[in-house]
Amino acid sequence: DVKVTQSSRYLVKRTGEKVFLECVQDMDHENMFWYRQDPGLGLRLIYFSYDVKMKEKGDIPEGYSVSREKKERFSLILESASTNQTSMYLCASSPAGTGSYNEQFFGPGTRLTVL
Amino acid sequence: AQSVTQLGSHVSVSEGALVLLRCNYSSSVPPYLFWYVQYPNQGLQLLLKYTSAATLVKGINGFEAEFKKSETSFHLTKPSAHMSDAAEYFCAVSVKDSSYKLIFGSGTRLLVRP
């Protein structure tokens, strides 16, 4: 069974803290994605990576950075957490190649609260 | 640029009634289209996908969607709603370039009344 796992389901942090959200996939996928989900706004892409050590900005990269040192792991970093980063964060992966039709596989999400 | 519009942020149906969730897309080239479902406090799960093989696509849990090019629509239907169908549903279109990105609609929350 294919799997994308995220390090925490719920996380509470304080303003100004450095926050790491970890995502691991066991499907040998080339592409990995980080989204944030807010009510009424759907999913918004923060960053994605199509190879190890490669990253591209999505639609809302401000305040975030990412790291991909190994193919299976993609980390989202909040350098200095702020209250407006309170949200649900979803990680996804997909294989390369047009045969996949770009279908993405999602993790269970991390609900982050910044106080 | 590709985009997705989901009409109605909330849809409420009675148990046993027809479910219809609307999705319209904008794309300059034939798209790939997806419906995902999200149950409370979970990630997204693929319901079905259109990849140009057949215009009527059947998915899991009795859902199906029909691709209508003339209407640029990909509406999701289920003949008879079940309480367990209560969830949020997202329509997405694939960007056919090297980025492998999906563009998501804003979501429709389905409420099922007993």
Short mmCIF file of C-alpha atoms in Angstrom, two decimals:
data_model
loop_
_atom_site.label_atom_id
_atom_site.label_comp_id
_atom_site.label_asym_id
_atom_site.label_seq_id
_atom_site.Cartn_x
_atom_site.Cartn_y
_atom_site.Cartn_z
CA ASP A 1 0.00 0.00 0.00
CA VAL A 2 1.43 3.35 -1.05
CA LYS A 3 2.10 5.76 1.73
CA VAL A 4 2.90 9.38 2.48
CA THR A 5 3.51 10.08 6.13
CA GLN A 6 3.85 13.34 7.99
CA SER A 7 5.76 13.65 11.24
CA SER A 8 2.96 15.16 13.32
CA ARG A 9 -0.83 15.28 13.10
CA TYR A 10 -1.11 18.22 15.48
CA LEU A 11 1.52 20.79 16.41
CA VAL A 12 1.39 23.86 18.65
CA LYS A 13 4.21 26.40 18.45
CA ARG A 14 4.88 29.90 19.68
CA THR A 15 5.43 33.00 17.56
CA GLY A 16 9.04 33.30 16.47
CA GLU A 17 9.87 29.61 16.83
CA LYS A 18 11.55 27.70 14.02
CA VAL A 19 9.24 24.90 12.89
CA PHE A 20 10.05 21.79 10.90
CA LEU A 21 7.36 19.73 9.18
CA GLU A 22 8.60 16.43 7.83
CA CYS A 23 7.14 14.35 5.02
CA VAL A 24 8.25 10.89 3.91
CA GLN A 25 6.99 8.82 0.98
CA ASP A 26 7.75 5.18 0.27
CA MET A 27 6.75 5.10 -3.41
CA ASP A 28 10.08 6.20 -4.91
CA HIS A 29 8.33 9.26 -6.35
CA GLU A 30 10.38 12.02 -7.95
CA ASN A 31 7.99 14.88 -7.20
CA MET A 32 6.97 16.15 -3.78
CA PHE A 33 4.75 19.05 -2.80
CA TRP A 34 3.80 21.13 0.23
CA TYR A 35 0.38 22.78 0.41
CA ARG A 36 -1.46 24.76 3.01
CA GLN A 37 -5.20 24.45 3.33
CA ASP A 38 -7.43 27.18 4.74
CA PRO A 39 -11.24 27.30 4.83
CA GLY A 40 -12.69 28.73 1.64
CA LEU A 41 -9.30 28.95 -0.05
CA GLY A 42 -8.78 25.30 -0.99
CA LEU A 43 -5.22 24.06 -1.35
CA ARG A 44 -2.45 26.52 -2.10
CA LEU A 45 0.96 25.34 -3.23
CA ILE A 46 3.86 26.53 -1.10
CA TYR A 47 6.85 24.73 -2.65
CA PHE A 48 7.52 21.66 -4.72
CA SER A 49 10.51 19.56 -5.62
CA TYR A 50 11.05 17.43 -8.70
CA ASP A 51 14.38 15.93 -7.67
CA VAL A 52 16.75 15.68 -4.76
CA LYS A 53 18.14 19.11 -3.81
CA MET A 54 15.84 20.76 -6.39
CA LYS A 55 13.00 23.05 -5.35
CA GLU A 56 10.66 25.54 -6.93
CA LYS A 57 8.43 28.16 -5.40
CA GLY A 58 4.72 27.66 -5.54
CA ASP A 59 2.03 30.29 -5.18
CA ILE A 60 2.67 31.31 -1.55
CA PRO A 61 6.35 30.69 -0.65
CA GLU A 62 6.82 33.75 1.57
CA GLY A 63 7.77 32.84 5.13
CA TYR A 64 8.63 29.24 4.20
CA SER A 65 11.63 27.27 2.99
CA VAL A 66 12.11 23.62 2.08
CA SER A 67 14.78 20.98 2.08
CA ARG A 68 15.10 17.77 0.09
CA GLU A 69 18.32 15.94 0.87
CA LYS A 70 16.95 12.47 0.12
CA LYS A 71 14.46 11.35 -2.49
CA GLU A 72 11.92 10.08 0.02
CA ARG A 73 11.94 13.06 2.39
CA PHE A 74 10.73 16.63 1.90
CA SER A 75 10.82 19.09 4.78
CA LEU A 76 8.94 22.35 5.17
CA ILE A 77 10.57 24.96 7.39
CA LEU A 78 8.99 27.98 9.00
CA GLU A 79 12.02 30.09 9.91
CA SER A 80 10.09 32.29 12.36
CA ALA A 81 6.54 31.13 12.89
CA SER A 82 3.78 33.73 12.89
CA THR A 83 0.11 33.48 13.83
CA ASN A 84 -0.97 33.83 10.19
CA GLN A 85 0.79 30.54 9.47
CA THR A 86 -1.74 28.69 11.59
CA SER A 87 -3.18 26.24 9.08
CA MET A 88 -3.45 22.65 7.88
CA TYR A 89 -0.33 21.59 5.97
CA LEU A 90 -0.53 18.79 3.44
CA CYS A 91 2.32 16.95 1.80
CA ALA A 92 1.92 15.08 -1.49
CA SER A 93 4.04 13.12 -3.92
CA SER A 94 3.75 12.02 -7.54
CA PRO A 95 5.84 10.02 -9.98
CA ALA A 96 7.58 11.66 -12.91
CA GLY A 97 6.48 10.99 -16.47
CA THR A 98 3.29 11.76 -18.34
CA GLY A 99 1.90 8.27 -17.76
CA SER A 100 0.97 9.18 -14.21
CA TYR A 101 -1.29 12.03 -15.44
CA ASN A 102 0.13 14.00 -12.52
CA GLU A 103 -1.96 12.19 -9.92
CA GLN A 104 -0.77 13.14 -6.46
CA PHE A 105 -0.79 11.05 -3.29
CA PHE A 106 -1.41 12.87 -0.05
CA GLY A 107 -0.31 12.49 3.55
CA PRO A 108 -2.76 12.84 6.46
CA GLY A 109 -1.86 16.48 7.11
CA THR A 110 -0.39 18.43 10.01
CA ARG A 111 -2.62 20.92 11.79
CA LEU A 112 -0.28 23.66 13.00
CA THR A 113 -1.34 26.25 15.55
CA VAL A 114 0.95 29.22 16.20
CA LEU A 115 0.21 31.06 19.44
CA ALA B 1 -3.57 29.56 -17.61
CA GLN B 2 -5.53 26.66 -16.25
CA SER B 3 -8.07 27.14 -13.49
CA VAL B 4 -10.87 25.31 -11.71
CA THR B 5 -14.15 26.65 -10.35
CA GLN B 6 -16.34 24.72 -7.96
CA LEU B 7 -19.83 26.15 -7.66
CA GLY B 8 -21.16 26.08 -4.11
CA SER B 9 -18.91 25.95 -1.08
CA HIS B 10 -21.57 23.87 0.73
CA VAL B 11 -24.08 21.37 -0.65
CA SER B 12 -26.67 19.71 1.56
CA VAL B 13 -28.64 16.61 0.54
CA SER B 14 -30.85 14.09 2.27
CA GLU B 15 -29.66 10.54 2.72
CA GLY B 16 -30.67 8.58 -0.38
CA ALA B 17 -30.88 11.67 -2.60
CA LEU B 18 -28.80 12.41 -5.68
CA VAL B 19 -25.45 14.06 -5.09
CA LEU B 20 -24.28 16.61 -7.68
CA LEU B 21 -21.09 18.59 -7.14
CA ARG B 22 -20.15 21.01 -9.88
CA CYS B 23 -16.74 21.65 -11.38
CA ASN B 24 -15.83 23.80 -14.36
CA TYR B 25 -12.34 24.11 -15.71
CA SER B 26 -10.43 26.43 -17.94
CA SER B 27 -7.69 25.00 -20.10
CA SER B 28 -6.23 25.79 -23.48
CA VAL B 29 -5.35 22.15 -24.07
CA PRO B 30 -7.18 18.92 -23.25
CA PRO B 31 -6.78 18.53 -19.51
CA TYR B 32 -6.41 15.74 -17.04
CA LEU B 33 -9.06 16.16 -14.33
CA PHE B 34 -9.37 14.76 -10.85
CA TRP B 35 -11.81 14.58 -7.96
CA TYR B 36 -10.39 14.15 -4.48
CA VAL B 37 -12.27 13.63 -1.21
CA GLN B 38 -11.15 14.75 2.24
CA TYR B 39 -12.76 13.28 5.34
CA PRO B 40 -12.49 15.26 8.58
CA ASN B 41 -8.93 15.66 9.82
CA GLN B 42 -7.49 13.53 7.02
CA GLY B 43 -5.52 14.05 3.84
CA LEU B 44 -6.94 13.95 0.33
CA GLN B 45 -7.89 10.66 -1.30
CA LEU B 46 -8.37 10.20 -5.04
CA LEU B 47 -12.00 9.49 -6.02
CA LEU B 48 -11.55 9.35 -9.78
CA LYS B 49 -9.63 10.83 -12.69
CA TYR B 50 -10.22 11.70 -16.34
CA THR B 51 -7.33 10.98 -18.66
CA SER B 52 -9.13 11.14 -22.04
CA ALA B 53 -9.79 7.39 -22.27
CA ALA B 54 -13.55 7.69 -21.62
CA THR B 55 -15.78 10.67 -20.94
CA LEU B 56 -17.75 8.92 -18.18
CA VAL B 57 -15.43 7.99 -15.36
CA LYS B 58 -16.36 5.72 -12.48
CA GLY B 59 -14.62 6.08 -9.15
CA ILE B 60 -14.69 4.62 -5.68
CA ASN B 61 -17.69 4.57 -3.33
CA GLY B 62 -20.24 4.75 -6.19
CA PHE B 63 -19.17 8.17 -7.48
CA GLU B 64 -18.82 9.02 -11.15
CA ALA B 65 -18.06 12.09 -13.23
CA GLU B 66 -18.65 13.02 -16.84
CA PHE B 67 -16.23 15.07 -18.90
CA LYS B 68 -18.11 17.50 -21.17
CA LYS B 69 -15.75 19.42 -23.39
CA SER B 70 -18.45 21.68 -24.82
CA GLU B 71 -19.41 22.82 -21.32
CA THR B 72 -15.85 22.65 -19.89
CA SER B 73 -17.33 20.72 -16.99
CA PHE B 74 -16.47 17.68 -14.92
CA HIS B 75 -19.35 17.35 -12.45
CA LEU B 76 -19.31 14.66 -9.77
CA THR B 77 -22.44 12.61 -9.13
CA LYS B 78 -23.69 9.77 -6.96
CA PRO B 79 -27.22 8.39 -7.35
CA SER B 80 -27.90 7.90 -3.63
CA ALA B 81 -26.14 9.73 -0.83
CA HIS B 82 -24.97 7.93 2.26
CA MET B 83 -24.15 9.47 5.61
CA SER B 84 -20.55 8.38 5.16
CA ASP B 85 -20.27 10.61 2.06
CA ALA B 86 -20.17 13.71 4.24
CA ALA B 87 -16.78 15.23 3.48
CA GLU B 88 -15.08 17.97 1.47
CA TYR B 89 -14.60 17.38 -2.23
CA PHE B 90 -11.96 19.00 -4.43
CA CYS B 91 -11.81 19.17 -8.20
CA ALA B 92 -8.35 19.57 -9.75
CA VAL B 93 -6.86 20.05 -13.21
CA SER B 94 -3.44 18.96 -14.28
CA VAL B 95 -0.95 21.41 -15.68
CA LYS B 96 0.54 19.75 -18.73
CA ASP B 97 4.07 20.97 -18.45
CA SER B 98 7.20 19.83 -16.73
CA SER B 99 6.09 21.07 -13.33
CA TYR B 100 3.61 18.25 -12.67
CA LYS B 101 1.42 20.64 -10.74
CA LEU B 102 -2.27 20.28 -9.97
CA ILE B 103 -4.56 23.30 -9.79
CA PHE B 104 -7.26 22.79 -7.16
CA GLY B 105 -10.70 24.28 -6.82
CA SER B 106 -11.72 25.84 -3.51
CA GLY B 107 -13.65 22.78 -2.43
CA THR B 108 -17.28 21.86 -1.75
CA ARG B 109 -18.38 20.56 1.63
CA LEU B 110 -21.09 17.93 1.30
CA LEU B 111 -23.55 17.63 4.19
CA VAL B 112 -25.84 14.60 4.31
CA ARG B 113 -29.04 14.95 6.35
CA PRO B 114 -30.59 11.83 7.90
#
